[in-house]
Coordinates of C-alpha atoms in Angstrom, one line a residue:
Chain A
X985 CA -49.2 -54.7 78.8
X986 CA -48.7 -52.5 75.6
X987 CA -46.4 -50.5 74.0
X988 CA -46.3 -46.9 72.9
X989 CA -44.0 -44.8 71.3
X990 CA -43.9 -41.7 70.3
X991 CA -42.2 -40.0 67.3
X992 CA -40.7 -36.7 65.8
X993 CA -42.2 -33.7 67.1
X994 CA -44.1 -35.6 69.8
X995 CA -41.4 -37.7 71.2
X996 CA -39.3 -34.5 71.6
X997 CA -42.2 -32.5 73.3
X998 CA -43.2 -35.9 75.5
X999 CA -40.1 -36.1 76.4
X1000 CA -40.7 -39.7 75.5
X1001 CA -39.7 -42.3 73.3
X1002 CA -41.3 -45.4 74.7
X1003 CA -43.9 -46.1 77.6
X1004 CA -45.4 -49.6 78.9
X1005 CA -49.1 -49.6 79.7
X1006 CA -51.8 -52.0 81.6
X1007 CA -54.4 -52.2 79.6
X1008 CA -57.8 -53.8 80.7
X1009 CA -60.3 -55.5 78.5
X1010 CA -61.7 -53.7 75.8
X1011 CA -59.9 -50.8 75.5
X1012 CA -59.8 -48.9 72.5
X1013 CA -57.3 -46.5 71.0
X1014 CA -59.3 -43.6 72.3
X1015 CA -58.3 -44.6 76.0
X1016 CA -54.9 -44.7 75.4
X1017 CA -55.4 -41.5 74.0
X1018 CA -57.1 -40.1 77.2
X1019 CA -54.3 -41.9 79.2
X1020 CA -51.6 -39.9 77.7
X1021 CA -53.8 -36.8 77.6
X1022 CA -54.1 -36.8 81.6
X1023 CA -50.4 -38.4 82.1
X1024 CA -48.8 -35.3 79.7
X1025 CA -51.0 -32.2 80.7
X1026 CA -48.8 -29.7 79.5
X1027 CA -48.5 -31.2 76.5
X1028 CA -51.9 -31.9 75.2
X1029 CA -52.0 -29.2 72.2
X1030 CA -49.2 -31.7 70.6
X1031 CA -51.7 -34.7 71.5
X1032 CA -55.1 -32.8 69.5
X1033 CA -56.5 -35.8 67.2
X1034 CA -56.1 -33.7 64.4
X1035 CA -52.3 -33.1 64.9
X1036 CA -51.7 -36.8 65.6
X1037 CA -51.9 -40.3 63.9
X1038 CA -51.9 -43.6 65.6
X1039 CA -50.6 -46.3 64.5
X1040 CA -51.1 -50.1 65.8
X1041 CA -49.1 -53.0 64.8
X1042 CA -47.5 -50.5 62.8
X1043 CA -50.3 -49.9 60.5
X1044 CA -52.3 -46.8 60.9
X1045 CA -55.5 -47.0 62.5
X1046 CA -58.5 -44.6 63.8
X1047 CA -59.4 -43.9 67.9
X1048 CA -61.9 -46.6 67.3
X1049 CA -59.8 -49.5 67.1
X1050 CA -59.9 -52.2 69.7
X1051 CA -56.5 -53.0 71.4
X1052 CA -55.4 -56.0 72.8
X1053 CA -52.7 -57.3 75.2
X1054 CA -48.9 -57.0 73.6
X1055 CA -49.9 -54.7 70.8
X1056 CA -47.4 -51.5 69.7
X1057 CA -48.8 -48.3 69.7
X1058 CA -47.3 -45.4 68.2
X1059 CA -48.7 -41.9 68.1
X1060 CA -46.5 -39.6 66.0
X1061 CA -47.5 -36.1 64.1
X1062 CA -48.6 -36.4 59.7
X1063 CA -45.4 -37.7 58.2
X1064 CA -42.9 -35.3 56.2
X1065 CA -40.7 -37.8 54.1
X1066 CA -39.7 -37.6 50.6
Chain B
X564 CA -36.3 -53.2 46.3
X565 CA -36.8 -51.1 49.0
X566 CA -34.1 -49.6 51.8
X567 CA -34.5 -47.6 54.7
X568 CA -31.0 -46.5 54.9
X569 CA -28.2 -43.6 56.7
X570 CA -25.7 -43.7 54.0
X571 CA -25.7 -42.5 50.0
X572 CA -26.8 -44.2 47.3
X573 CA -25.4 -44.5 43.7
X574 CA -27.6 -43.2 40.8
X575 CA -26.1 -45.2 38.4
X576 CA -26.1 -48.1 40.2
X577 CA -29.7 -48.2 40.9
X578 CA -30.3 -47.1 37.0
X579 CA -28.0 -50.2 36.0
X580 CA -30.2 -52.7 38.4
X581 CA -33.0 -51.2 37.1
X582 CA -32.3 -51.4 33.0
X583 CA -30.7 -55.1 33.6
X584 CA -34.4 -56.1 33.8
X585 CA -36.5 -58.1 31.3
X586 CA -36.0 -56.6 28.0
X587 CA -39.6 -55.8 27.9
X588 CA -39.4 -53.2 29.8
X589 CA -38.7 -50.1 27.2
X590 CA -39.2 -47.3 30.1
X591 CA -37.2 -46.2 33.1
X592 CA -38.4 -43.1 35.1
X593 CA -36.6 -41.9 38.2
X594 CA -36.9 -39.3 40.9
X595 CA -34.8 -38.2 43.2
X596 CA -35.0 -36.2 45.9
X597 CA -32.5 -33.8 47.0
X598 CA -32.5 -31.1 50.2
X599 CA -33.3 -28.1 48.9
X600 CA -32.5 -24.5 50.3
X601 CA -35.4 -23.2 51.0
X602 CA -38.6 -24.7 52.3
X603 CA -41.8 -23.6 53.9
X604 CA -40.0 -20.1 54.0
X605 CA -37.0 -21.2 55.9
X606 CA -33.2 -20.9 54.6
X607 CA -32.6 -24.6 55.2
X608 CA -28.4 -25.8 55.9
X609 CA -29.4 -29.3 56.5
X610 CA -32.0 -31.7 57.8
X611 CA -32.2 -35.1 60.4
X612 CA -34.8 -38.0 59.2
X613 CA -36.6 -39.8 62.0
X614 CA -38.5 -42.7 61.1
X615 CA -40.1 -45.6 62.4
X616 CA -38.0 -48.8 62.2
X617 CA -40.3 -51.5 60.9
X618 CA -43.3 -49.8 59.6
X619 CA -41.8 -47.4 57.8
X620 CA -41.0 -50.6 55.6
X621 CA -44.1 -52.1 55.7
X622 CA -45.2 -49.0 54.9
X623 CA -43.0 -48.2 51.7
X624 CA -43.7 -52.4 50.7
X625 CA -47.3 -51.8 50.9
X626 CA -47.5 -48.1 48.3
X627 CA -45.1 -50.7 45.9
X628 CA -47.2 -52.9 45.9
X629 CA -50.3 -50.4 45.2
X630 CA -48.7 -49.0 42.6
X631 CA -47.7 -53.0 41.2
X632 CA -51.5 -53.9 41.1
X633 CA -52.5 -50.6 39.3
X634 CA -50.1 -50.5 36.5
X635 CA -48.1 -53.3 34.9
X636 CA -44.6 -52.9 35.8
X637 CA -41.3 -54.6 35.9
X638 CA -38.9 -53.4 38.9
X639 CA -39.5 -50.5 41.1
X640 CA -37.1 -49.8 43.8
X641 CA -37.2 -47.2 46.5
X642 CA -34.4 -45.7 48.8
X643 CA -35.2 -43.5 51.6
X644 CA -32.1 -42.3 53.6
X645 CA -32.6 -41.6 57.5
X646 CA -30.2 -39.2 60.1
X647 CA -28.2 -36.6 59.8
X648 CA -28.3 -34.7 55.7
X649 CA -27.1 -31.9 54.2
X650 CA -27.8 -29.1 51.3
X651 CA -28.1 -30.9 48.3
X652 CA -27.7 -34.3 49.7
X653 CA -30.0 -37.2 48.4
X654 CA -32.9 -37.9 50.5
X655 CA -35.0 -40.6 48.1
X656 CA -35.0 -42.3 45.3
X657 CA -38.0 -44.1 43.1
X658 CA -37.0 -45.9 40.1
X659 CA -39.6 -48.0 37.8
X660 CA -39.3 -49.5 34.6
X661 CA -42.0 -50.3 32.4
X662 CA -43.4 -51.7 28.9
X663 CA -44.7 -48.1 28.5
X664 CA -43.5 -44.6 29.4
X665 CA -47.2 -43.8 30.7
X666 CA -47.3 -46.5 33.5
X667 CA -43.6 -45.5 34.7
X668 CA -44.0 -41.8 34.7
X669 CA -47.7 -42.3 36.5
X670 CA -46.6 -45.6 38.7
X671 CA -43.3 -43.2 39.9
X672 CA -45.2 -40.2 40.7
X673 CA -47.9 -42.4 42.7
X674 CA -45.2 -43.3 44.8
X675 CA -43.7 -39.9 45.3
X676 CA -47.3 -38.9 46.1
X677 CA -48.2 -42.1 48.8
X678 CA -44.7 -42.2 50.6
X679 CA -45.2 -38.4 51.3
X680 CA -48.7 -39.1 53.4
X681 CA -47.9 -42.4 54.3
X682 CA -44.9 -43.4 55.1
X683 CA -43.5 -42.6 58.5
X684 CA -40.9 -40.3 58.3
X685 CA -40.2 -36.7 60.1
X686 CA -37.9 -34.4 58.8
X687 CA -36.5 -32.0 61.3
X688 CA -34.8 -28.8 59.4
X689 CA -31.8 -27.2 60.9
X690 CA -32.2 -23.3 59.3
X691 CA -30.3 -20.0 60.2
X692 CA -33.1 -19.7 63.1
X693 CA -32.3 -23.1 64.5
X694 CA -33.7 -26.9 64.5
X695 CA -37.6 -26.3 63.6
X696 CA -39.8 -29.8 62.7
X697 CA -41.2 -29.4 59.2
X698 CA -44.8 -29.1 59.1
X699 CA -46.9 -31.3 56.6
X700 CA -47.9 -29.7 53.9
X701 CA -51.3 -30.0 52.4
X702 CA -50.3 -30.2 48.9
X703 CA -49.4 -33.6 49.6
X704 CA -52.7 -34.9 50.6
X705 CA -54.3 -33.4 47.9
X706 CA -51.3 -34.7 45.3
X707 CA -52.1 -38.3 46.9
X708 CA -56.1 -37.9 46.9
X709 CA -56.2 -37.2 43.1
X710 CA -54.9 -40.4 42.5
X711 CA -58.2 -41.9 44.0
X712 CA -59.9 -40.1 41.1
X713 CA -58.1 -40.8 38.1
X714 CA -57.1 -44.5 36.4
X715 CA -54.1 -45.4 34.8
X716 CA -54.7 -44.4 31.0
X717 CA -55.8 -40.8 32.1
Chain C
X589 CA -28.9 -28.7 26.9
X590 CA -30.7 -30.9 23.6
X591 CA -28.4 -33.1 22.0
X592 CA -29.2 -35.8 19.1
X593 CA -26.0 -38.1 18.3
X594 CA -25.2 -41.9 17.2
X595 CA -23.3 -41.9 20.6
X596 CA -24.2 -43.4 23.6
X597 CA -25.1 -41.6 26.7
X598 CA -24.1 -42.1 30.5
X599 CA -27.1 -41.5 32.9
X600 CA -24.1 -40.7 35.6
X601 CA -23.0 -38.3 33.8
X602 CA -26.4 -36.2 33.0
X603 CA -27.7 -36.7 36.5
X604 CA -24.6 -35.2 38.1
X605 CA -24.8 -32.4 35.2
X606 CA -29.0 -31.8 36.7
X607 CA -28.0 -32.4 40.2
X608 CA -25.3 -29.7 40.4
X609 CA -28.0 -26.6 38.6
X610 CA -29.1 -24.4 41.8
X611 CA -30.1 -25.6 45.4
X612 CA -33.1 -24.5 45.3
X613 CA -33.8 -27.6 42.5
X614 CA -35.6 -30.3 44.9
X615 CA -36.6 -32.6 42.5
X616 CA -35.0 -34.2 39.4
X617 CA -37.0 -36.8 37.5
X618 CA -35.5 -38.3 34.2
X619 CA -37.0 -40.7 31.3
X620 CA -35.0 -43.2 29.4
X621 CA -36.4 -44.9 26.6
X622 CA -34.4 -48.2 25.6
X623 CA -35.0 -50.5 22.8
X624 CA -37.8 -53.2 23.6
X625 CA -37.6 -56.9 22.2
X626 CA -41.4 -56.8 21.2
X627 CA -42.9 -53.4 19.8
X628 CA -46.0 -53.6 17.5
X629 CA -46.4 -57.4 17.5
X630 CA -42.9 -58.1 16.7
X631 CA -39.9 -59.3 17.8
X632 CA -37.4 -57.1 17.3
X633 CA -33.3 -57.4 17.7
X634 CA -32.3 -53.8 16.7
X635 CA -33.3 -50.5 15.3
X636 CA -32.0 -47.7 12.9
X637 CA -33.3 -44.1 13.8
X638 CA -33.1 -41.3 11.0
X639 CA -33.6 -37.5 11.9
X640 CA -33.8 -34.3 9.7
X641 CA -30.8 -32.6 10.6
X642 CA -31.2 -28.9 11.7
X643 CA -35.3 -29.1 12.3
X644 CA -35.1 -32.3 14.9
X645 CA -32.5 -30.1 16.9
X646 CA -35.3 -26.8 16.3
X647 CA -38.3 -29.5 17.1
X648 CA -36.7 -30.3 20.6
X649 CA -35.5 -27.3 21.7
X650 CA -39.3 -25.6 20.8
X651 CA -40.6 -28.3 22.9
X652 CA -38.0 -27.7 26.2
X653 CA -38.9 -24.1 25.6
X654 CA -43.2 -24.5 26.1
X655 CA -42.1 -26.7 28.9
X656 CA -39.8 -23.7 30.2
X657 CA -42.9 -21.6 29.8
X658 CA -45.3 -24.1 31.7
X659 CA -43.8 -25.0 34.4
X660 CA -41.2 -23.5 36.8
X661 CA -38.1 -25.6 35.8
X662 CA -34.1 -25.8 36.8
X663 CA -32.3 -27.6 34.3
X664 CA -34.0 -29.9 31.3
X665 CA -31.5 -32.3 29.5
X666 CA -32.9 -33.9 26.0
X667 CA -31.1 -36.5 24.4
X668 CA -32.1 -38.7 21.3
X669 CA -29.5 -41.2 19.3
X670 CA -29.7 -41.6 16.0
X671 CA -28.4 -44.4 13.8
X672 CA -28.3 -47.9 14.5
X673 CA -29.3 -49.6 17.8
X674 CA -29.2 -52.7 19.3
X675 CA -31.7 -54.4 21.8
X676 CA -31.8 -52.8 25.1
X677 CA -29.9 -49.6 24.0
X678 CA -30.3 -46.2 25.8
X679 CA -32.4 -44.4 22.4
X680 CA -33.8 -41.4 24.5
X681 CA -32.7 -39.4 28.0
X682 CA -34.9 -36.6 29.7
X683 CA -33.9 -34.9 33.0
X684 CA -36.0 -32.5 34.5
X685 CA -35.1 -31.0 37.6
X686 CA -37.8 -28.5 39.3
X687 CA -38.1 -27.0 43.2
X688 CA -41.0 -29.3 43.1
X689 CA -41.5 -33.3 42.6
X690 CA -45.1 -32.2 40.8
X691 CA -43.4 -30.0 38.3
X692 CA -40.4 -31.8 37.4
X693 CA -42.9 -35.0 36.7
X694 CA -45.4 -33.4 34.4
X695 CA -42.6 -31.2 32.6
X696 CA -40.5 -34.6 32.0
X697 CA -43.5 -36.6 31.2
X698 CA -44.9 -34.0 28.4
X699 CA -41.7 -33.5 26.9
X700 CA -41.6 -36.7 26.1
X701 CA -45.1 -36.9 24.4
X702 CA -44.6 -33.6 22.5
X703 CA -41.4 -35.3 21.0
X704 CA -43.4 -38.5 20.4
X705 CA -45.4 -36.1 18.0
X706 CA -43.5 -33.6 16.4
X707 CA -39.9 -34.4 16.8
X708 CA -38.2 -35.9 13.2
X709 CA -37.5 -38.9 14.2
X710 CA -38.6 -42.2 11.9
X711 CA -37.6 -45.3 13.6
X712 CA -36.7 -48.7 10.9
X713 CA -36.8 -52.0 13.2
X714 CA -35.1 -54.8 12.4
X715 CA -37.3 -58.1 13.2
X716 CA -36.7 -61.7 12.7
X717 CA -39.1 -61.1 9.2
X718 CA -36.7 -58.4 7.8
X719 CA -36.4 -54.8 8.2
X720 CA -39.6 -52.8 8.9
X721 CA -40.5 -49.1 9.4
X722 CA -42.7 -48.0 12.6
X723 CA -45.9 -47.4 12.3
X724 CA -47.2 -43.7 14.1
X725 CA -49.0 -44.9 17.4
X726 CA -52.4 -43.5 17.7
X727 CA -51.8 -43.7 21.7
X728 CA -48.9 -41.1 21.3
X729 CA -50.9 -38.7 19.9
X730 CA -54.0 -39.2 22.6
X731 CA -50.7 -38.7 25.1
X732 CA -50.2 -35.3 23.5
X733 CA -53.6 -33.8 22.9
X734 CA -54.5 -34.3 27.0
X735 CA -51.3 -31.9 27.8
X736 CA -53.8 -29.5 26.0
X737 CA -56.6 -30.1 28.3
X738 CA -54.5 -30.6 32.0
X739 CA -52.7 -27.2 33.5
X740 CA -50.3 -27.1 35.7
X741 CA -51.1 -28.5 39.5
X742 CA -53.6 -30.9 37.7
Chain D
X1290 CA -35.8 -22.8 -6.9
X1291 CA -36.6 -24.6 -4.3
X1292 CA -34.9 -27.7 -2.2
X1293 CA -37.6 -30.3 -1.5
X1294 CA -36.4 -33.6 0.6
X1295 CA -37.9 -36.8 1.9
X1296 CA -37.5 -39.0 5.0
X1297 CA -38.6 -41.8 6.4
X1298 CA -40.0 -44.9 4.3
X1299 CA -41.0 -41.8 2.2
X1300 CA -37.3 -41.4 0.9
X1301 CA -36.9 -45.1 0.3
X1302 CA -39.6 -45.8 -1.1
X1303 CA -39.3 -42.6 -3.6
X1304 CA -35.3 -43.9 -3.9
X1305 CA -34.4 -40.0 -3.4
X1306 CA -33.3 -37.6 -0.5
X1307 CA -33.3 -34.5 -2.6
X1308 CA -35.0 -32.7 -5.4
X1309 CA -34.4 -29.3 -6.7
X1310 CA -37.5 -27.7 -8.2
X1311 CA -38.0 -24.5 -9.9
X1312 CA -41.3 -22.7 -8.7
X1313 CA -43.2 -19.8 -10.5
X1314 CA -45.3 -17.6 -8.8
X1315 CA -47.8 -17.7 -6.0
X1316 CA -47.0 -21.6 -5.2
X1317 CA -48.5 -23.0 -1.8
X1318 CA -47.1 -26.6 -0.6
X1319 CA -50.6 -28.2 -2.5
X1320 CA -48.9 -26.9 -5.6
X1321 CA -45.1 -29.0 -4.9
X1322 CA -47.4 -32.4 -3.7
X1323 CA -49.1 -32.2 -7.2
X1324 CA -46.3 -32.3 -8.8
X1325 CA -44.9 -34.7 -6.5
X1326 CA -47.8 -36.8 -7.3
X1327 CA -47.5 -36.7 -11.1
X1328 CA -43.8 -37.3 -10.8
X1329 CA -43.8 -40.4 -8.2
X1330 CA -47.1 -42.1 -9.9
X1331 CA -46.1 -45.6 -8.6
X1332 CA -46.1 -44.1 -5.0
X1333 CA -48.9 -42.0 -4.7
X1334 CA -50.7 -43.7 -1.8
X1335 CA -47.7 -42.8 0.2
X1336 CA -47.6 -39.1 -0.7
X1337 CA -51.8 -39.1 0.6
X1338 CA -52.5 -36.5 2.8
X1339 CA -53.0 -38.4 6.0
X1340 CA -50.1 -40.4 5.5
X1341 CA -47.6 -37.4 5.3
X1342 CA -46.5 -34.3 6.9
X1343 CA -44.7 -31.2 5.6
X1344 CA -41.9 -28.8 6.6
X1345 CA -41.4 -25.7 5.1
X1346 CA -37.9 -24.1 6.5
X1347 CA -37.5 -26.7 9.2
X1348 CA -41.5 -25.9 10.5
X1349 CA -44.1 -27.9 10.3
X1350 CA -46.7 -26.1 7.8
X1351 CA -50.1 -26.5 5.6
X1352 CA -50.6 -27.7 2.2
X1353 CA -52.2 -23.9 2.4
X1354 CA -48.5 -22.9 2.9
X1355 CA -47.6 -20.1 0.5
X1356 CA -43.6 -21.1 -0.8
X1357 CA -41.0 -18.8 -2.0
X1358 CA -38.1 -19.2 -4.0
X1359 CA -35.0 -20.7 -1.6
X1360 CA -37.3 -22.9 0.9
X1361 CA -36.3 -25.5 2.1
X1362 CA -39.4 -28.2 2.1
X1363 CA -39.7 -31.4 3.8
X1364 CA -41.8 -34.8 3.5
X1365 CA -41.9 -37.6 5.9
X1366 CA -44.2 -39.7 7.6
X1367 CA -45.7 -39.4 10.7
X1368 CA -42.8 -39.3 13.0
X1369 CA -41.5 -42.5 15.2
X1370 CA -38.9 -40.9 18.0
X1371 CA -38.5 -41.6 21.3

């Protein structure tokens, strides 16, 4: 089981703050990614790789990255603090 | 020092913490950011900071501690504030003290530059037109990315 | 606002003054210099700072001006003391305050090198060997010159 | 006449503030450090060129610096604000 949550923009769009997932053995950030692409069809323009980042173990990290059982994932649009 | 935190903070409080360190330290540079009017073409009445409890820390720790290995500093403390802000409320504050004026001025701005593309935070404007999310802006990638090209001495 | 006096200054006071220019004023970054316990190789317990009355005041406020004209600026607050200082005494104030963070930086940052090199100031420091003037600093000048290579937005 | 004063470790070690001179003519700043030079023989390497700046009314200026009767000049070292 993982977790993923969702921030600013995204999490109001999603509808979605936080989501538990199964995840199988060697699955990267990129299936997440297609997991919440086919779970929030209407949505997927907010969920373009360009208009997101992902962050695991809060520390950002690319589509590549290999995820593991009771990691945090968090996919959230380019910051605006400051 | 760094606080992810709703309410105000104190200028001359954090100015005081900051000079009552070694007397080595000859510089203190500041910034502070306020919510301004307008932005990104919107008349702006006030603004509501998401972030993301936990990294946004880690986050913030980590750029200190960037800007600690590139130039020799003494203290450098950094306040974000989070929630519900209005016009000409305080949003952040960086304050570094060092030997030399160069290292604080550059050592400050770095930070300015890194928390604006790093650091998890989402600022949601409320303008005449309504709530609107801010967009990033690229300025600030290419503010951060020049850092990658110059050293500390200029 | 340029001010040089014997008086001390309160950094409450002039960043309430920046902070309350116009909303549209984002950014405020401000310098304060204080007096360092080690400057040129020695140890140093106090300092005495002479001026030249009438040109200092025309030297600063020639320098906030080619900042004025530089960069798109709010407010700009210059302070210098003169006379005698102790250890870890406020000497020198700056406050900048812009509609941007990259503005406010460089115009705070070059004011204080342009004073560095032509404001009349002569610092005498008092060191455990007896009372000794400072020396120019080759690095202030270098600090200065750059600011005629660099334009605005880097 | 003109009003010619020192700062600095200049003025100390000249032990004056202030001189009054009377100036003929077609005198540039070159012309006052001459004089300075012949008056302050004891001091000369801290009037040297490299070691010294000029004012003339409050501005920095040349030895080139043409003078006329009522400036007000200046000596001093390199200056130590800030």
């Amino acid at each position: 089981m993982i977790k993923v949550l969702f921030f600013g923009q995204l999490k109001e769009v999603l509808a979605c703050d936080r989501l538990d997932l199964e995840v199988t053995e060697q699955m990267k950030v990129s299936d997440v990614h297609a997991l919440l692409l086919t779970r929030y069809q209407q949505s997927t323009s907010y969920l373009k790789p360009g208009r997101i980042l992902v962050a695991v173990n809060q520390d950002l990290a690319s589509m590549e990255h290999q995820i593991s059982d009771g990691d945090e994932l968090a996919f959230f649009p380019p910051v605006t603090g400051g | 020092m760094i606080s992810v935190q709703t309410h105000d903070f104190d200028i001359a409080s954090e100015y005081n913490a900051l000079k009552s360190s070694s007397a080595s330290d000859g510089a203190i540079v500041t910034f502070t950011g306020l919510v301004r009017d307008i932005n990104q073409g919107n008349q702006v009445t006030g603004l509501t900071l998401e972030h993301y409890p936990g990294m946004t820390e880690k986050s913030l720790a980590n750029i200190v501690q960037q800007a600690k290995l590139r130039w020799p500093l003494g203290k450098v403390h950094v306040i974000h504030r989070v929630g519900r802000l209005l016009l000409l409320d305080q949003i952040v504050f960086v304050g570094v003290t060092s030997k030399h004026r160069e290292a604080a001025f550059e050592a400050c701005q770095f930070i300015m530059d890194y928390l604006k593309n790093n650091a998890p935070f989402w600022k949601k404007e409320t303008t005449l037109d309504g709530e609107k999310w801010v967009e990033f802006n690229e300025k600030d990638r290419e503010a951060a990315s020049r850092w990658k090209k110059r050293k500390y001495g200029v």
